[in-house]
Amino acid sequence: MKEVLPVFNSAVSIDCVLFGFDAGELKILLIERNEEPYKDWWALPGNLVGEEESVDQSASRILHELTGLSNIYMEQYYTFGEVKRHPQGRVITVAYYAMLRLGGDKALKPVSNYAKRAQWVNIKELPKLAFDHQYIFDKGLEKIKRRIKHLPIAFELLPEKFTLTQVQNVYELILGKKLDKRNFRKKILSFGVLKELNEKQKGVSFRAATLYKFDKRKYAKLFGKEISF
Amino acid sequence: MKEVLPVFNSAVSIDCVLFGFDAGELKILLIERNEEPYKDWWALPGNLVGEEESVDQSASRILHELTGLSNIYMEQYYTFGEVKRHPQGRVITVAYYAMLRLGGDKALKPVSNYAKRAQWVNIKELPKLAFDHQYIFDKGLEKIKRRIKHLPIAFELLPEKFTLTQVQNVYELILGKKLDKRNFRKKILSFGVLKELNEKQKGVSFRAATLYKFDKRKYAKLFGKEISF
DNA sequence: AATATAGTGTGTATTTTTTACACTAAGTAA
DNA sequence: TTACTTAGTGTAAAAAATACACACTATATT
């Protein structure tokens, strides 16, 4: 089949902005490159799209290779196609983001050979990034800001059981501003996707907060409805 | 440079959903293909991305080739990357939409050779489309539905001078539902981007409506703010 | 000249949503 | 027992969204 259509015009890659919430900070996963160009620079995890995989599959594969995680919801948000964005040739890149629960257990799996190592980095302390990755990240952050106002995606960053204060922290980190506690709670509970548990936070040296769980069934029904913060 | 990176993994194309409003109907521009595959089928206008143009430039070029129009705001909304979407090989396509003023004067320019002809078609009466173009269109329509609730992009479809009823018609066609006249007017005027003119509609056999103009300066300031319908 | 027709243009009351704002309760640690 | 720290709660005011109906005006028709 390729005989008919082989106008080589570009390679296609995927880049992923993987958000994680840890120790009260919003972080993304960066890799330290082990190859030219930009050897030794930090970059968003990414790779070329395989010939036998869709772009969505490619994004999942990259996530899996880096973290060992599967079945994570990833959302494509933009395709970056400037001619000169890659110094060694034409590469158009499709950007995805995902929100990950960083359980202490889920350490990163061995990263593939194109990277020396991978590391979670606070989004407020990002190093200089390779290629146009800073720009790709900026657009991704904008995207989830808009997104979190309409859908409660923030829960995907939290452990299975969480306190309302934790949820509020995530919102504040993503939106970059303080929210009123009472109004926030009213609103977030009004979505009807949180289940209060008969359980309290443990190991804190002050009054323990009630734990909540995220009700995936009800959450699914929310898609399509619009909600705002 | 290409020596280093020539992993051919896909061709990249652009497909455009060009919306126009004409004779009270919401239409898109379709072309009738003159080449295999899907010869003689209707399809969204599209083409391969050139090696020396960004994907945005490519979208503008395609629009220009088809309509002779330049300087139209086009928005990229999704990239479709299923492996089998093109029967003759791997082609990943980046989809854009634009809203066009269909002045009677602006007839379509000669279409490029890959199409026999181009035609505006009511979105409610689309023929069977080539490739996955029906799906690409569906996603585009969803996108502008969401978009029009937050930004008054509908004006881009209207002639320079228009009546409030025309604006309402566009909204109703895009959203696919009736809106209350009084509430609609209140809302649309509250955006502060419409200038009332000292002029009335002409050539109608009933009470003539007041004409309005769209204030681009104020419109620009709206970006960033959120507004809803 | 009178009338029919078809779309224009307008206001108010009700409900819902958003915002602003401050204190008491509970648990831990000293 | 006291001091400390975070959890948890309600209400009033303002703003936004909704529901709803009739008179006006320009033309065409008789």
Coordinates of C-alpha atoms (C1' of nucleotides) in Angstrom, one line a residue:
Chain A
M1 CA 0.0 0.0 0.0
K2 CA 2.7 2.4 0.9
E3 CA 3.7 2.6 -2.8
V4 CA 0.9 5.0 -3.4
L5 CA 1.3 7.4 -0.6
P6 CA 4.9 7.6 0.5
V7 CA 5.3 11.4 0.5
F8 CA 7.7 11.7 3.4
N9 CA 6.8 15.0 5.0
S10 CA 7.4 14.5 8.6
A11 CA 8.0 12.2 11.5
V12 CA 5.4 12.2 14.2
S13 CA 6.1 12.0 17.9
I14 CA 4.2 12.1 21.1
D15 CA 5.1 14.2 24.1
C16 CA 3.4 13.7 27.5
V17 CA 2.8 16.0 30.4
L18 CA 2.3 13.7 33.3
F19 CA 0.9 15.5 36.3
G20 CA 1.4 14.1 39.8
F21 CA 0.5 15.4 43.2
D22 CA 3.0 14.7 46.0
A23 CA 4.0 16.2 49.3
G24 CA 1.6 19.1 48.7
E25 CA 3.2 19.9 45.4
L26 CA 2.1 19.7 41.8
K27 CA 4.8 17.9 39.8
I28 CA 5.4 16.7 36.3
L29 CA 7.6 13.8 35.2
L30 CA 10.7 14.8 33.3
I31 CA 13.4 12.7 31.8
E32 CA 17.1 13.5 31.4
R33 CA 18.0 12.8 27.8
N34 CA 20.7 10.5 26.9
E35 CA 20.9 11.2 23.2
E36 CA 21.6 14.0 20.9
P37 CA 20.1 16.5 20.3
Y38 CA 19.8 18.1 23.7
K39 CA 21.8 15.3 25.3
D40 CA 21.8 15.8 29.1
W41 CA 18.9 18.2 29.0
W42 CA 15.6 17.7 30.7
A43 CA 12.6 17.0 28.5
L44 CA 9.1 15.9 28.5
P45 CA 8.8 12.1 28.1
G46 CA 8.1 11.4 24.4
N47 CA 8.9 9.2 21.5
L48 CA 8.1 8.5 17.9
V49 CA 4.8 7.0 17.0
G50 CA 5.2 3.4 15.9
E51 CA 4.0 2.4 12.5
E52 CA 1.5 -0.1 14.0
E53 CA 0.1 2.0 16.8
S54 CA -2.4 4.8 16.9
V55 CA -1.3 8.0 18.4
D56 CA -3.4 7.3 21.5
Q57 CA -1.8 3.9 21.8
S58 CA 1.6 5.5 21.4
A59 CA 0.9 7.9 24.3
S60 CA -0.1 5.0 26.5
R61 CA 2.9 3.0 25.6
I62 CA 5.2 5.8 26.5
L63 CA 3.5 6.3 29.8
H64 CA 3.8 2.5 30.4
E65 CA 7.4 2.4 29.6
L66 CA 8.2 5.1 32.0
T67 CA 6.0 4.3 34.9
G68 CA 4.7 0.8 34.5
L69 CA 1.2 2.2 34.6
S70 CA -1.6 1.1 32.3
N71 CA -5.2 2.1 31.9
I72 CA -4.6 5.7 32.7
Y73 CA -6.8 8.2 31.0
M74 CA -4.7 10.4 28.8
E75 CA -6.0 13.3 26.9
Q76 CA -4.6 14.7 23.7
Y77 CA -4.6 18.4 23.8
Y78 CA -2.6 19.9 21.0
T79 CA -0.3 19.2 18.1
F80 CA 2.8 21.2 17.7
G81 CA 3.9 21.5 14.1
E82 CA 6.4 24.3 13.6
V83 CA 8.9 23.5 10.9
K84 CA 12.0 24.1 13.0
R85 CA 11.0 22.7 16.3
H86 CA 13.4 19.8 16.1
P87 CA 16.9 20.7 15.1
Q88 CA 17.5 17.4 13.2
G89 CA 14.6 17.3 10.9
R90 CA 10.9 17.7 10.6
V91 CA 9.0 16.3 13.6
I92 CA 5.4 17.1 14.4
T93 CA 4.5 16.2 17.9
V94 CA 1.1 15.4 19.4
A95 CA 0.9 16.4 23.1
Y96 CA -1.0 14.5 25.8
Y97 CA -1.5 15.0 29.4
A98 CA -2.5 12.6 32.2
M99 CA -3.1 12.9 35.9
L100 CA -1.4 10.2 38.0
R101 CA -1.8 9.0 41.5
L102 CA 1.6 8.9 43.0
G103 CA 1.3 6.1 45.5
G104 CA 4.6 5.7 47.4
D105 CA 4.6 2.1 46.1
K106 CA 4.5 3.0 42.4
A107 CA 8.1 3.8 41.9
L108 CA 9.1 4.5 38.3
K109 CA 9.9 1.6 36.2
P110 CA 13.2 1.5 34.4
V111 CA 13.1 4.2 31.8
S112 CA 13.9 3.2 28.3
N113 CA 17.4 3.8 26.9
Y114 CA 16.8 7.2 25.4
A115 CA 16.8 8.6 28.9
K116 CA 19.3 8.4 31.7
R117 CA 16.6 8.9 34.4
A118 CA 13.2 10.2 35.1
Q119 CA 12.2 12.5 37.9
W120 CA 9.1 14.2 39.3
V121 CA 9.7 18.0 39.4
N122 CA 7.6 20.7 41.0
I123 CA 6.0 22.7 38.2
K124 CA 7.2 25.9 39.9
E125 CA 10.8 24.8 39.7
L126 CA 11.2 23.4 36.2
P127 CA 14.7 23.4 34.7
K128 CA 15.3 24.7 31.2
L129 CA 13.7 22.1 28.9
A130 CA 14.7 20.7 25.5
F131 CA 13.1 21.6 22.2
D132 CA 9.9 23.6 22.6
H133 CA 8.9 21.6 25.7
Q134 CA 8.5 24.6 27.9
Y135 CA 5.9 25.9 25.5
I136 CA 4.2 22.5 25.3
F137 CA 4.1 22.3 29.1
D138 CA 2.6 25.8 29.3
K139 CA -0.2 24.9 26.9
G140 CA -0.8 21.7 28.9
L141 CA -1.1 23.6 32.1
E142 CA -3.5 26.1 30.6
K143 CA -5.5 23.2 29.3
I144 CA -5.9 21.5 32.7
K145 CA -6.8 24.9 34.3
R146 CA -9.7 25.2 31.9
R147 CA -10.5 21.6 32.3
I148 CA -10.6 21.4 36.1
K149 CA -13.1 24.2 36.2
H150 CA -15.6 22.0 34.3
L151 CA -14.8 18.5 35.3
P152 CA -13.5 17.2 38.6
I153 CA -10.4 15.7 37.1
A154 CA -8.4 16.7 40.1
F155 CA -9.4 13.4 41.9
E156 CA -7.2 11.5 39.5
L157 CA -4.2 13.0 41.2
L158 CA -5.3 11.9 44.7
P159 CA -4.9 8.7 46.6
E160 CA -8.0 6.5 46.9
K161 CA -8.9 8.1 50.1
F162 CA -8.4 11.8 50.6
T163 CA -9.5 14.7 52.6
L164 CA -11.4 17.7 51.3
T165 CA -8.4 19.9 52.2
Q166 CA -6.3 17.8 49.9
V167 CA -8.7 18.3 47.0
Q168 CA -8.7 22.0 47.7
N169 CA -4.9 22.1 47.6
V170 CA -4.9 20.4 44.2
Y171 CA -7.3 23.0 42.9
E172 CA -5.3 25.8 44.3
L173 CA -2.1 24.5 42.8
I174 CA -3.6 24.1 39.4
L175 CA -5.5 27.3 39.3
G176 CA -2.7 29.2 41.0
K177 CA -4.9 30.9 43.5
K178 CA -6.5 30.5 46.9
L179 CA -10.1 29.4 47.2
D180 CA -12.5 30.0 50.0
K181 CA -12.8 26.9 52.1
R182 CA -16.6 27.0 52.7
N183 CA -17.5 27.8 49.2
F184 CA -15.1 25.2 47.9
R185 CA -16.6 22.5 50.0
K186 CA -20.1 23.4 49.1
K187 CA -19.3 23.3 45.4
I188 CA -17.2 20.2 45.3
L189 CA -19.8 18.2 47.3
S190 CA -22.6 19.5 45.1
F191 CA -21.1 17.6 42.2
G192 CA -22.2 14.5 44.0
V193 CA -19.2 12.5 43.1
L194 CA -17.7 12.2 46.6
K195 CA -18.6 9.6 49.1
E196 CA -17.9 10.4 52.7
L197 CA -16.3 7.5 54.5
N198 CA -16.6 6.5 58.2
E199 CA -12.9 7.0 58.5
K200 CA -10.5 9.6 59.6
Q201 CA -7.1 10.7 58.6
K202 CA -4.3 9.0 60.6
G203 CA -0.9 10.0 61.9
V204 CA -1.5 13.7 62.0
S205 CA -0.7 15.8 65.0
F206 CA -3.9 17.7 65.0
R207 CA -7.6 17.1 64.5
A208 CA -8.0 14.3 61.9
A209 CA -10.1 15.1 58.8
T210 CA -12.8 12.9 57.4
L211 CA -11.7 10.8 54.4
Y212 CA -13.7 10.8 51.2
K213 CA -13.7 8.5 48.2
F214 CA -14.3 9.3 44.6
D215 CA -17.4 7.6 43.1
K216 CA -16.5 6.6 39.6
R217 CA -20.0 5.6 38.6
K218 CA -21.4 9.1 39.3
Y219 CA -18.3 10.7 37.9
A220 CA -18.9 9.1 34.5
K221 CA -22.4 10.5 34.4
L222 CA -21.0 14.0 34.8
F223 CA -19.3 14.0 31.5
G224 CA -21.4 16.0 29.1
K225 CA -22.8 18.1 31.9
E226 CA -21.0 21.4 32.4
I227 CA -19.9 22.5 35.8
S228 CA -17.8 25.5 36.8
F229 CA -15.5 26.8 39.5
Chain B
M1 CA 20.0 17.0 8.9
K2 CA 17.5 14.4 7.8
E3 CA 20.2 11.8 7.9
V4 CA 19.8 11.6 11.6
L5 CA 16.1 11.3 12.0
P6 CA 14.5 9.8 9.0
V7 CA 12.3 7.2 10.7
F8 CA 9.4 7.3 8.4
N9 CA 6.4 6.5 10.5
S10 CA 3.6 8.5 9.0
A11 CA 2.5 11.1 6.5
V12 CA 0.8 14.1 8.1
S13 CA -2.2 15.8 6.6
I14 CA -4.6 18.6 7.5
D15 CA -8.4 18.5 7.2
C16 CA -10.5 21.5 7.6
V17 CA -14.1 22.0 8.7
L18 CA -15.1 25.3 7.2
F19 CA -18.3 26.6 8.6
G20 CA -20.4 29.1 6.8
F21 CA -23.8 30.6 7.4
D22 CA -26.0 31.2 4.4
A23 CA -29.7 31.5 3.7
G24 CA -30.5 30.7 7.3
E25 CA -28.5 27.4 7.2
L26 CA -25.3 26.3 8.7
K27 CA -23.1 24.8 6.1
I28 CA -19.6 23.3 5.6
L29 CA -17.5 23.3 2.6
L30 CA -17.0 19.8 1.0
I31 CA -15.0 18.8 -2.0
E32 CA -15.7 16.0 -4.4
R33 CA -12.6 14.0 -4.7
N34 CA -11.0 13.4 -8.1
E35 CA -8.4 10.8 -7.0
E36 CA -8.2 7.4 -5.5
P37 CA -8.9 6.4 -2.9
Y38 CA -12.5 7.4 -2.4
K39 CA -12.6 8.9 -5.9
D40 CA -16.0 10.7 -6.5
W41 CA -16.7 10.7 -2.8
W42 CA -17.4 13.9 -0.9
A43 CA -14.7 14.8 1.7
L44 CA -13.5 17.5 3.9
P45 CA -10.9 19.7 2.2
G46 CA -7.5 18.7 3.2
N47 CA -4.0 18.0 2.0
L48 CA -0.6 16.8 3.1
V49 CA 1.5 19.2 5.2
G50 CA 4.4 20.6 3.1
E51 CA 7.9 20.1 4.3
E52 CA 8.5 23.8 4.6
E53 CA 5.3 24.9 6.3
S54 CA 4.0 24.6 9.8
V55 CA 0.8 22.8 10.3
D56 CA -1.0 26.1 10.9
Q57 CA 0.4 27.5 7.7
S58 CA -0.7 24.3 5.9
A59 CA -4.2 24.8 7.1
S60 CA -4.2 28.4 5.9
R61 CA -2.8 27.4 2.6
I62 CA -5.6 24.8 2.0
L63 CA -8.2 27.3 2.9
H64 CA -6.7 29.8 0.6
E65 CA -6.4 27.4 -2.3
L66 CA -10.1 26.5 -2.0
T67 CA -11.6 29.9 -1.3
G68 CA -9.1 32.5 -2.1
L69 CA -9.4 33.8 1.5
S70 CA -6.5 34.8 3.7
N71 CA -6.2 36.0 7.2
I72 CA -8.9 33.8 8.5
Y73 CA -8.6 32.6 12.1
M74 CA -8.4 28.8 12.0
E75 CA -8.3 26.8 15.1
Q76 CA -6.7 23.4 15.5
Y77 CA -9.0 21.1 17.5
Y78 CA -7.8 17.5 17.3
T79 CA -5.4 15.1 15.7
F80 CA -6.7 11.9 14.3
G81 CA -4.2 9.1 14.4
E82 CA -5.7 5.7 14.0
V83 CA -3.5 3.3 12.1
K84 CA -6.1 2.3 9.5
R85 CA -7.8 5.6 8.8
H86 CA -6.3 5.9 5.4
P87 CA -6.5 2.8 3.2
Q88 CA -3.3 3.4 1.3
G89 CA -0.9 3.9 4.2
R90 CA -0.3 5.7 7.4
V91 CA -1.6 9.2 7.5
I92 CA -2.1 11.2 10.7
T93 CA -4.4 14.2 10.2
V94 CA -4.6 17.4 12.1
A95 CA -8.0 18.9 12.1
Y96 CA -8.9 22.6 12.0
Y97 CA -12.1 24.5 11.8
A98 CA -12.8 28.0 10.7
M99 CA -15.9 30.2 10.5
L100 CA -16.3 32.1 7.3
R101 CA -18.5 35.0 6.2
L102 CA -20.1 33.9 3.0
G103 CA -20.5 37.1 1.1
G104 CA -22.3 36.5 -2.1
D105 CA -19.3 38.0 -3.9
K106 CA -16.8 35.6 -2.5
A107 CA -17.4 32.8 -4.8
L108 CA -15.0 29.9 -4.4
K109 CA -11.7 30.1 -6.2
P110 CA -10.8 27.3 -8.6
V111 CA -10.2 24.2 -6.5
S112 CA -6.9 22.4 -6.8
N113 CA -6.6 19.4 -9.0
Y114 CA -7.3 16.8 -6.4
A115 CA -10.9 17.9 -6.3
K116 CA -13.5 18.1 -9.1
R117 CA -15.5 20.8 -7.3
A118 CA -16.3 22.3 -3.9
Q119 CA -19.7 23.0 -2.5
W120 CA -21.3 24.3 0.6
V121 CA -23.5 21.7 2.2
N122 CA -26.1 22.1 5.0
I123 CA -24.7 20.2 8.0
K124 CA -28.0 18.5 8.4
E125 CA -27.8 17.0 4.9
L126 CA -24.3 15.8 4.6
P127 CA -23.6 13.0 2.2
K128 CA -21.6 10.0 3.1
L129 CA -18.0 11.2 3.6
A130 CA -14.7 9.7 2.6
F131 CA -12.2 8.3 5.2
D132 CA -13.2 9.1 8.8
H133 CA -14.4 12.5 7.8
Q134 CA -17.8 12.1 9.3
Y135 CA -16.2 11.5 12.6
I136 CA -13.8 14.4 12.2
F137 CA -16.7 16.6 11.4
D138 CA -18.7 15.4 14.4
K139 CA -15.8 16.3 16.7
G140 CA -15.5 19.7 15.1
L141 CA -19.2 20.4 15.6
E142 CA -18.9 19.4 19.2
K143 CA -15.9 21.6 19.6
I144 CA -17.6 24.7 18.3
K145 CA -20.7 24.0 20.4
R146 CA -18.6 24.2 23.5
R147 CA -16.7 27.1 22.1
I148 CA -19.7 29.3 21.2
K149 CA -20.9 29.1 24.8
H150 CA -17.8 30.8 26.0
L151 CA -16.7 33.1 23.2
P152 CA -18.9 34.9 20.7
I153 CA -17.3 33.3 17.7
A154 CA -20.6 33.2 15.9
F155 CA -20.0 36.7 14.6
E156 CA -17.4 35.4 12.3
L157 CA -20.1 33.7 10.4
L158 CA -22.2 36.8 9.8
P159 CA -21.9 39.7 7.4
E160 CA -20.5 43.0 8.6
K161 CA -24.0 44.3 9.5
F162 CA -26.5 41.9 10.9
T163 CA -29.6 41.7 13.0
L164 CA -29.9 40.2 16.5
T165 CA -32.3 37.6 15.1
Q166 CA -29.5 36.5 12.7
V167 CA -27.1 36.1 15.6
Q168 CA -29.7 34.1 17.4
N169 CA -30.3 31.9 14.4
V170 CA -26.6 31.0 14.2
Y171 CA -26.6 30.1 17.9
E172 CA -29.6 28.0 17.6
L173 CA -28.2 26.2 14.6
I174 CA -24.9 25.4 16.2
L175 CA -26.4 24.5 19.6
G176 CA -29.2 22.6 18.0
K177 CA -31.9 24.1 20.2
K178 CA -34.2 27.1 20.5
L179 CA -33.3 30.0 22.7
D180 CA -35.5 32.5 24.3
K181 CA -35.5 35.8 22.4
R182 CA -35.5 38.2 25.3
N183 CA -32.9 36.3 27.3
F184 CA -30.7 35.8 24.3
R185 CA -30.7 39.5 23.5
K186 CA -30.0 40.5 27.1
K187 CA -27.1 38.1 27.2
I188 CA -25.5 38.8 23.8
L189 CA -25.7 42.6 24.4
S190 CA -24.2 42.2 27.8
F191 CA -21.0 41.0 26.3
G192 CA -20.5 44.5 25.1
V193 CA -19.1 43.6 21.7
L194 CA -22.0 44.7 19.6
K195 CA -22.5 48.2 18.3
E196 CA -26.0 49.3 17.4
L197 CA -26.2 51.1 14.1
N198 CA -28.5 53.8 13.0
E199 CA -29.6 51.6 10.2
K200 CA -32.4 49.2 9.5
Q201 CA -32.6 46.0 7.5
K202 CA -33.8 46.6 3.9
G203 CA -35.9 44.6 1.5
V204 CA -38.0 42.7 4.0
S205 CA -41.7 42.6 3.8
F206 CA -42.2 43.2 7.4
R207 CA -41.0 45.5 10.1
A208 CA -37.2 46.0 9.5
A209 CA -34.8 45.1 12.3
T210 CA -32.1 47.2 13.6
L211 CA -28.6 46.4 12.3
Y212 CA -25.6 45.8 14.5
K213 CA -21.9 45.7 14.0
F214 CA -19.3 43.6 15.7
D215 CA -16.7 45.6 17.7
K216 CA -13.4 43.8 17.1
R217 CA -11.5 45.9 19.7
K218 CA -13.8 44.9 22.5
Y219 CA -14.0 41.4 21.3
A220 CA -10.3 41.0 21.6
K221 CA -10.5 42.0 25.2
L222 CA -13.0 39.2 25.9
F223 CA -10.5 36.5 25.2
G224 CA -9.3 35.2 28.5
K225 CA -12.5 36.1 30.2
E226 CA -15.1 33.3 30.5
I227 CA -18.6 33.8 29.4
S228 CA -21.4 31.2 29.1
F229 CA -24.7 30.6 27.4
Chain C
dA1 C1' -58.4 52.9 3.3
dA2 C1' -58.7 48.9 5.9
dT3 C1' -56.9 44.7 7.1
dA4 C1' -53.9 40.6 7.4
dT5 C1' -49.4 39.1 8.0
dA6 C1' -44.9 38.3 9.8
dG7 C1' -41.2 39.4 12.4
dT8 C1' -39.4 43.2 15.9
dG9 C1' -38.7 44.7 20.4
dT10 C1' -39.4 45.0 25.2
dG11 C1' -39.8 44.1 31.3
dT12 C1' -40.4 41.7 35.4
dA13 C1' -40.7 38.3 38.9
dT14 C1' -38.6 34.0 40.4
dT15 C1' -35.1 30.8 41.0
dT16 C1' -30.4 29.5 41.1
dT17 C1' -25.7 30.4 41.6
dT18 C1' -21.9 32.8 43.3
dT19 C1' -19.6 35.4 46.6
dA20 C1' -18.1 37.2 51.0
dC21 C1' -17.2 36.4 55.5
dA22 C1' -15.6 34.3 61.1
dC23 C1' -16.1 31.4 64.7
dT24 C1' -16.3 26.8 67.3
dA25 C1' -14.9 21.9 67.5
dA26 C1' -11.6 18.3 67.9
dG27 C1' -7.4 16.2 68.4
dT28 C1' -2.3 16.3 69.7
dA29 C1' 1.7 17.8 72.1
dA30 C1' 3.9 20.1 75.6
Chain D
dT1 C1' -4.5 22.2 81.5
dT2 C1' -3.2 24.7 78.1
dA3 C1' -1.6 25.9 73.7
dC4 C1' -1.5 24.8 69.1
dT5 C1' -3.2 23.5 64.6
dT6 C1' -6.4 22.2 61.4
dA7 C1' -11.4 20.6 60.6
dG8 C1' -15.8 21.9 60.0
dT9 C1' -19.9 24.7 59.5
dG10 C1' -24.2 28.9 57.9
dT11 C1' -26.1 32.9 56.3
dA12 C1' -26.9 37.1 54.0
dA13 C1' -26.2 39.7 49.8
dA14 C1' -25.4 40.1 45.1
dA15 C1' -25.3 38.4 40.5
dA16 C1' -26.8 35.5 36.9
dA17 C1' -30.1 32.6 34.7
dT18 C1' -34.7 31.5 33.6
dA19 C1' -39.6 31.7 32.5
dC20 C1' -42.9 34.1 30.4
dA21 C1' -46.7 37.4 26.7
dC22 C1' -48.0 41.2 24.3
dA23 C1' -47.8 45.6 21.6
dC24 C1' -45.4 47.6 17.6
dT25 C1' -44.3 48.4 12.8
dA26 C1' -43.6 47.9 8.0
dT27 C1' -45.2 45.8 4.1
dA28 C1' -48.5 43.3 1.1
dT29 C1' -53.3 42.4 0.0
dT30 C1' -57.9 43.4 -0.8

